[in-house]
mmCIF file of C-alpha atoms in Angstrom:
data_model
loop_
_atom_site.group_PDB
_atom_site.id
_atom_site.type_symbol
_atom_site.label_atom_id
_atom_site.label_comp_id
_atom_site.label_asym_id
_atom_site.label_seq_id
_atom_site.Cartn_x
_atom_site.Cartn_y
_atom_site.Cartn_z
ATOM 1 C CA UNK W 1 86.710 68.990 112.745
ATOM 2 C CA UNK W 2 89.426 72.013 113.516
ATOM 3 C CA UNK W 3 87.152 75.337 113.276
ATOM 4 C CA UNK W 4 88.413 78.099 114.319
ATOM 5 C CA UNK W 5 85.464 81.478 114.327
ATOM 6 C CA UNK W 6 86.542 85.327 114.374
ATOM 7 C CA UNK W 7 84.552 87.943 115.761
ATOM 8 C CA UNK W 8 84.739 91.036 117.453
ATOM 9 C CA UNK W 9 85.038 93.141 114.082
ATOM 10 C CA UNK W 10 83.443 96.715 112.953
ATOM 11 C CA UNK W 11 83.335 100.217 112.514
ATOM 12 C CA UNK W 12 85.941 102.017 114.834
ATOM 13 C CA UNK W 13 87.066 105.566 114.824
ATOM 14 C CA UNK W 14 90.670 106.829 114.472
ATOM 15 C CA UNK W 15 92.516 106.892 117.762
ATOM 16 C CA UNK W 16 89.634 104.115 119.223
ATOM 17 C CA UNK W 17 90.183 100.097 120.506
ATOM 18 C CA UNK W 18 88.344 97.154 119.465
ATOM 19 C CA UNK W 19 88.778 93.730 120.448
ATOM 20 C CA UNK W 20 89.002 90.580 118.437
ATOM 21 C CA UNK W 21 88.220 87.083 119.289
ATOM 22 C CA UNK W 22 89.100 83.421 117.607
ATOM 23 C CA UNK W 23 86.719 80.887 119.170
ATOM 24 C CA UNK W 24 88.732 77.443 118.487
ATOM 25 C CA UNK W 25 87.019 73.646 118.178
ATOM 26 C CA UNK W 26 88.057 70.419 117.260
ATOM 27 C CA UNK W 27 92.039 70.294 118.849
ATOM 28 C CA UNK W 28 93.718 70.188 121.344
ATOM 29 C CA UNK W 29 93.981 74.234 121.852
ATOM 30 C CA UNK W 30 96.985 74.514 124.513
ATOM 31 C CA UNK W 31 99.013 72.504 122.237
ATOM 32 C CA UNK W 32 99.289 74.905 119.398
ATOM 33 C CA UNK W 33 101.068 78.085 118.820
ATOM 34 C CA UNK W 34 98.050 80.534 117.307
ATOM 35 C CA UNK W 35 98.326 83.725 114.859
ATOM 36 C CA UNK W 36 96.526 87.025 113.459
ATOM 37 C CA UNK W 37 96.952 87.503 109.950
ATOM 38 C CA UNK W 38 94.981 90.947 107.972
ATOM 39 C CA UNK W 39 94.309 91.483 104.832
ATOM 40 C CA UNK W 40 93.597 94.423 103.499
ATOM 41 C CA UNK W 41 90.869 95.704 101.007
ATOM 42 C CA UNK W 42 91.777 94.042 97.690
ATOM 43 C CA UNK W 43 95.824 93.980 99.407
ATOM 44 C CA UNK W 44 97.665 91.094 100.338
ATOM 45 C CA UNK W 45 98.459 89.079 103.597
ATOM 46 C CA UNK W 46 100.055 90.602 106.859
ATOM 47 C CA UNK W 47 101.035 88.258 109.484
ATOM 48 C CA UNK W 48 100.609 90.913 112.535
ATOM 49 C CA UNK W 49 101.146 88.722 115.512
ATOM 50 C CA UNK W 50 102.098 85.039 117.210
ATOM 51 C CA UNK W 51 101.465 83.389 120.222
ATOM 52 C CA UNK W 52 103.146 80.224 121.854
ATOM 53 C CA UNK W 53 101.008 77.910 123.551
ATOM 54 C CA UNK W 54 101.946 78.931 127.201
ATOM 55 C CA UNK W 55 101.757 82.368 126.040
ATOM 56 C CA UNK W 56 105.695 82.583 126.681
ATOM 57 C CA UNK W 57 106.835 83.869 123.384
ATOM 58 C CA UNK W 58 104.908 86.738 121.851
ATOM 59 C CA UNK W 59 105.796 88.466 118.783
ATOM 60 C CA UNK W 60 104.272 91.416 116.658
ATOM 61 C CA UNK W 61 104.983 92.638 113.131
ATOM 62 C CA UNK W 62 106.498 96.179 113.244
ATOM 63 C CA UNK W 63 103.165 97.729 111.624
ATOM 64 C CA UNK W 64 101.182 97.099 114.937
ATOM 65 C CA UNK W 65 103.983 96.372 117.630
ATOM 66 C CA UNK W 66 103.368 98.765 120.756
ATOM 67 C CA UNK W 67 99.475 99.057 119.688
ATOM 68 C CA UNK W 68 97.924 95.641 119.343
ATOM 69 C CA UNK W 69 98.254 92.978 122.589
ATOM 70 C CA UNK W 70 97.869 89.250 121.530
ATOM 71 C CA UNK W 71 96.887 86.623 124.460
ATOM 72 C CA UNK W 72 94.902 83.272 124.853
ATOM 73 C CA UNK W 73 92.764 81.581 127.353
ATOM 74 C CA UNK W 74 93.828 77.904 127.067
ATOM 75 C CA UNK W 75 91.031 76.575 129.187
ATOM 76 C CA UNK W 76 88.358 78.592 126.897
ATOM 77 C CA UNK W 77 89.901 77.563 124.059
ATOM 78 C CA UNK W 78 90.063 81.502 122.883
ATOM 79 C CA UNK W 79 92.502 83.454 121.431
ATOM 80 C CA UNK W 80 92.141 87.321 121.464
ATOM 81 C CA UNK W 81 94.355 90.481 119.668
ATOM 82 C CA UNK W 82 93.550 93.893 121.766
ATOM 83 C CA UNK W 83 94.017 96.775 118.844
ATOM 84 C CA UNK W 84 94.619 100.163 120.461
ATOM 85 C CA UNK W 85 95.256 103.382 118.913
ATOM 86 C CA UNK W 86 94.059 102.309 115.752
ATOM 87 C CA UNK W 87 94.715 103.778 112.342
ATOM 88 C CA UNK W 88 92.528 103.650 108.901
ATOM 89 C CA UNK W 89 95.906 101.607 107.676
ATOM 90 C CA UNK W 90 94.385 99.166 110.223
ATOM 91 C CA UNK W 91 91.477 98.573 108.348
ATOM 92 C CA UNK W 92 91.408 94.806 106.874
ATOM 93 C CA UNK W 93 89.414 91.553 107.292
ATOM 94 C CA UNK W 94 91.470 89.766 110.180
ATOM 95 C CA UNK W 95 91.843 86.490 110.773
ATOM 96 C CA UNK W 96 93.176 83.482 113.468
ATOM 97 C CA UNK W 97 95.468 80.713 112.193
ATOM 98 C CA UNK W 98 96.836 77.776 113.258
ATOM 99 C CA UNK W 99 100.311 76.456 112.025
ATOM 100 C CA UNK W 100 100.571 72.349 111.112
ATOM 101 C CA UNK W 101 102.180 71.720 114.229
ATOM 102 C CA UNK W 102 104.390 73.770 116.228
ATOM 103 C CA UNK W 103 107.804 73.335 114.623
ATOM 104 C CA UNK W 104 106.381 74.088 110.979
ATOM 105 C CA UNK W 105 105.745 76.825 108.897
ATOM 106 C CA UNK W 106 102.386 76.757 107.514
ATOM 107 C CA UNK W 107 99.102 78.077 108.980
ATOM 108 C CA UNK W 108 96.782 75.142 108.040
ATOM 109 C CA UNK W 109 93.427 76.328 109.699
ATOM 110 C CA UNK W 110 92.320 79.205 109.233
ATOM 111 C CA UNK W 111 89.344 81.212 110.553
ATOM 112 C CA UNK W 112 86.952 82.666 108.111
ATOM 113 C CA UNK W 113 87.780 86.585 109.599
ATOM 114 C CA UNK W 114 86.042 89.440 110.717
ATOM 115 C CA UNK W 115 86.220 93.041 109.158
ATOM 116 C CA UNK W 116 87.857 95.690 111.164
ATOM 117 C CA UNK W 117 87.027 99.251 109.733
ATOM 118 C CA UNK W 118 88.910 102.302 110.919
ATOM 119 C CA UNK W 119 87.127 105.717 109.458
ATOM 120 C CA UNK W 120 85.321 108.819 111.275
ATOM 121 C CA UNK E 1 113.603 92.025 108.051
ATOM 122 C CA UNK E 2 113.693 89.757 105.049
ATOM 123 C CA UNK E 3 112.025 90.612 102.254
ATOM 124 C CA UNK E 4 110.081 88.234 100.160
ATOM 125 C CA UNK E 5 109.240 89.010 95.917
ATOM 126 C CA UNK E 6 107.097 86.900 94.107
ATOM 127 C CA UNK E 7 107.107 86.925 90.148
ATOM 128 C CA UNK E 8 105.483 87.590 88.036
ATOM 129 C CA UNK E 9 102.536 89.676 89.572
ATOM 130 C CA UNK E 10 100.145 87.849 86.963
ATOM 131 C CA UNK E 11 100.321 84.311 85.285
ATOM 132 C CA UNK E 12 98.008 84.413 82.069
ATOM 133 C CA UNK E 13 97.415 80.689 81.266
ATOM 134 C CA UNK E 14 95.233 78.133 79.817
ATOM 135 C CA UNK E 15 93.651 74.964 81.573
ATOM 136 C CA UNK E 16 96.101 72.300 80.947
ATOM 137 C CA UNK E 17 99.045 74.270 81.011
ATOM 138 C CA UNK E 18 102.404 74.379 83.627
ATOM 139 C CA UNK E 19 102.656 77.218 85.675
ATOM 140 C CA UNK E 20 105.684 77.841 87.339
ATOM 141 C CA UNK E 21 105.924 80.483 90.166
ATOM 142 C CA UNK E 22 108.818 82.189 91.899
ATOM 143 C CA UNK E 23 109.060 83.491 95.852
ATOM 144 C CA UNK E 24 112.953 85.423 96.132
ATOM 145 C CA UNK E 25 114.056 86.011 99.241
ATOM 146 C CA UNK E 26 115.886 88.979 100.329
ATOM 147 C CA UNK E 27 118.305 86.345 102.527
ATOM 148 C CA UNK E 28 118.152 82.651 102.997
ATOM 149 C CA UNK E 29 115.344 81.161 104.733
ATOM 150 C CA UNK E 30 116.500 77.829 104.788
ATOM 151 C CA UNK E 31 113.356 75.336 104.847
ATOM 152 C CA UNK E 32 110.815 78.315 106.488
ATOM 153 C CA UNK E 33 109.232 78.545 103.417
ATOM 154 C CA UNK E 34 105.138 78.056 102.384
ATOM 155 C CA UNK E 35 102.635 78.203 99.716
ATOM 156 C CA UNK E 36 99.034 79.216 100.267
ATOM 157 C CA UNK E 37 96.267 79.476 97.719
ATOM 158 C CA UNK E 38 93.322 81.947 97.882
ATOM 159 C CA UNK E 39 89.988 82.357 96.127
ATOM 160 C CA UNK E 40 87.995 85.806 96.174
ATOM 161 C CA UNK E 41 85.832 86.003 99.425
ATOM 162 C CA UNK E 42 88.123 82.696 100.937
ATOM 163 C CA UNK E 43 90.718 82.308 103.727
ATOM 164 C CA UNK E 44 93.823 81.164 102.319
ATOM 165 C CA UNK E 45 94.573 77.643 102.163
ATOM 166 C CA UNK E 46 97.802 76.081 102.886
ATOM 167 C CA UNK E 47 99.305 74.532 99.906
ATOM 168 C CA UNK E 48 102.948 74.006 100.820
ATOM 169 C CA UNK E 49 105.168 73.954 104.009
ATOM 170 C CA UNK E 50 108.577 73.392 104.574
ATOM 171 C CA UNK E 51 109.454 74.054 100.434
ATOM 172 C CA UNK E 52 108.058 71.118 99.265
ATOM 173 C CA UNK E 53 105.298 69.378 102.028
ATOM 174 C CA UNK E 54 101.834 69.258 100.404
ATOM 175 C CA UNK E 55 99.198 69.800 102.893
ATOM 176 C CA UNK E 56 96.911 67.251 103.860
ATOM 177 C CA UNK E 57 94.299 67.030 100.948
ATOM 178 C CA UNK E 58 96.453 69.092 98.265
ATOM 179 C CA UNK E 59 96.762 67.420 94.782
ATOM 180 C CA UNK E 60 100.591 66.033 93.602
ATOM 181 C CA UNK E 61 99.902 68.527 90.466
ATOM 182 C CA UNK E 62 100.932 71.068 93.202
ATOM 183 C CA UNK E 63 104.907 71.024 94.124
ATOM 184 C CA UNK E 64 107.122 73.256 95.964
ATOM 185 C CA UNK E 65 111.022 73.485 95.234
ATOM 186 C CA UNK E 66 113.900 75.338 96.210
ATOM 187 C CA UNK E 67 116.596 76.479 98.884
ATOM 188 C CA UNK E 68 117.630 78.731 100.216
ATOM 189 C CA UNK E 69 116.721 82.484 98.829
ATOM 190 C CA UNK E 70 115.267 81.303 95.162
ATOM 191 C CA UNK E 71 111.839 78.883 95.890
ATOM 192 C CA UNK E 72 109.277 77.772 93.109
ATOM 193 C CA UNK E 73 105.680 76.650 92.938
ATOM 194 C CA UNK E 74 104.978 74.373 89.991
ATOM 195 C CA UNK E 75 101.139 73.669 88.844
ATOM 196 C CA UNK E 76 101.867 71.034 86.333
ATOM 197 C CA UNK E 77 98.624 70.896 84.595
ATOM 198 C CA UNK E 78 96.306 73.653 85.539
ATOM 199 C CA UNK E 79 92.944 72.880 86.816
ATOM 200 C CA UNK E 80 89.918 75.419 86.277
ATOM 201 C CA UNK E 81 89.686 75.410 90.416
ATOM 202 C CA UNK E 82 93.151 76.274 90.058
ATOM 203 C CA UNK E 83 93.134 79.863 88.753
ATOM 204 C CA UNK E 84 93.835 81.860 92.171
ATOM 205 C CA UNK E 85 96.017 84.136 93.988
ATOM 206 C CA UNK E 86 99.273 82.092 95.272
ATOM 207 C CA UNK E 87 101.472 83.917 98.308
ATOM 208 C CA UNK E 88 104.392 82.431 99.597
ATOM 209 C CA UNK E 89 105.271 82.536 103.394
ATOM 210 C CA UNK E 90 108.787 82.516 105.119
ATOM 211 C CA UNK E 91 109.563 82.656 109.047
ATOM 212 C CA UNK E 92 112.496 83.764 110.925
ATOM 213 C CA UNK E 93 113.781 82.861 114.389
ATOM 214 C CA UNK E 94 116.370 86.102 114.624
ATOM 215 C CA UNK E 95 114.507 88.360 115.241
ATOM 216 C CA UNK E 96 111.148 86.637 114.928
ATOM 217 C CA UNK E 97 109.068 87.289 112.247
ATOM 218 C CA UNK E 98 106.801 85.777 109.229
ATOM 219 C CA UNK E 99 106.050 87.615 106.471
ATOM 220 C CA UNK E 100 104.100 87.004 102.887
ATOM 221 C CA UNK E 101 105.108 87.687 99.592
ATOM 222 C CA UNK E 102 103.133 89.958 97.617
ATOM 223 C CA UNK E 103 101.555 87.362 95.742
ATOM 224 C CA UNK E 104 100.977 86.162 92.300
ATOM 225 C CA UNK E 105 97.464 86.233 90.125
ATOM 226 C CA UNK E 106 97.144 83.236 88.008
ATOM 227 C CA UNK E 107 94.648 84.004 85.724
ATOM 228 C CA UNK E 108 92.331 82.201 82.480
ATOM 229 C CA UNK E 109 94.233 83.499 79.396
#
């Protein structure tokens, strides 16, 4: 069974970094490119940031480019989004995705998220 | 960056009815284009890829349709498991990008 678990999420102040992890089961990791997607409170769903499997080919929505660092650990089977200078706009539930296979559009898995809040 | 409108915002129907939802683009997006359904306190869950590919598990009363800019989700007989929030998905290799479309409530008339 694919399972994919978020953590790393809470309370952060303006200006501060926080760390997110996706803990991924049940495939064959290495072989799949991996996303972060956010959602804001009651908002709708931002794709911030993708991954190849090598980690070759990175690339960031505008919103967070130059802040937020994606990377993986293939042989923990972990995928991780460092948030830096971060921004109440930043505040959302976050979560990992996988796509149906590498040439497709279409996250199939997806984690359950966890909550990144941004306030003094 | 291509832009991505879904209409209408809300879908007022009845169990048993047709609901037909649209996904513009703001330029074509050839086949990069997916449906997700979500549920209040639920990650979203992949409907559609490629226009008109049902996900593994997702009933035929689900299809995707379209080219181009102008895509459509069709519910052909609404189930009460059905009333959700629908978002459409397209990706782009120059420069890369996804992005979602704002999203359309269906809800219980």
């Amino acid at each position: 069974e694919v399972q994919l678990v978020e953590s790393g999420g809470g309370l952060v102040k303006p200006g501060g970094s926080l760390r997110l992890s996706c803990a991924a089961s049940g495939f064959s990791f290495s072989s799949y490119s991996m996303n972060w997607v956010r959602q804001a409170p009651g908002k709708g769903l931002e794709w911030i940031s993708s991954i190849s499997p090598g980690s070759r080919y990175i690339y960031y929505a505008d919103s967070v480019r130059g802040r937020f660092t994606i990377s993986r650990d293939n042989a923990q089977n972990s995928l991780y989004l460092q948030m830096n200078s971060l921004r109440g706009e930043d505040t959302a539930l976050y979560f990992c995705a996988r796509p149906v296979d590498m040439a497709t559009i279409g996250f199939e898995y997806w984690g359950q998220g966890t909550l990144v809040t941004v306030s003094s | 960056e291509i832009l991505l409108t879904q209409s209408p915002a809300t879908l007022s129907l009845s169990p048993g009815e047709r609901a037909t939802l649209s996904c513009r683009a703001s330029q074509s997006v050839s086949s990069n284009l997916a449906w997700y359904q979500q549920k209040p306190g639920q990650a979203p869950r992949l409907l559609i890829y490629e226009v008109s590919k049902r996900a593994t598990g997702i009933p035929a009363r689900f299809r995707g349709s379209g080219s181009g800019t102008d895509f459509t989700l069709t519910i052909s007989s609404l189930e009460p498991e059905d009333f959700a929030v629908y978002y459409c998905q397209q990706r782009t290799s120059s420069p890369p990008s996804l992005t979602f479309g704002g999203g359309t409530q269906v809800e219980i008339k």
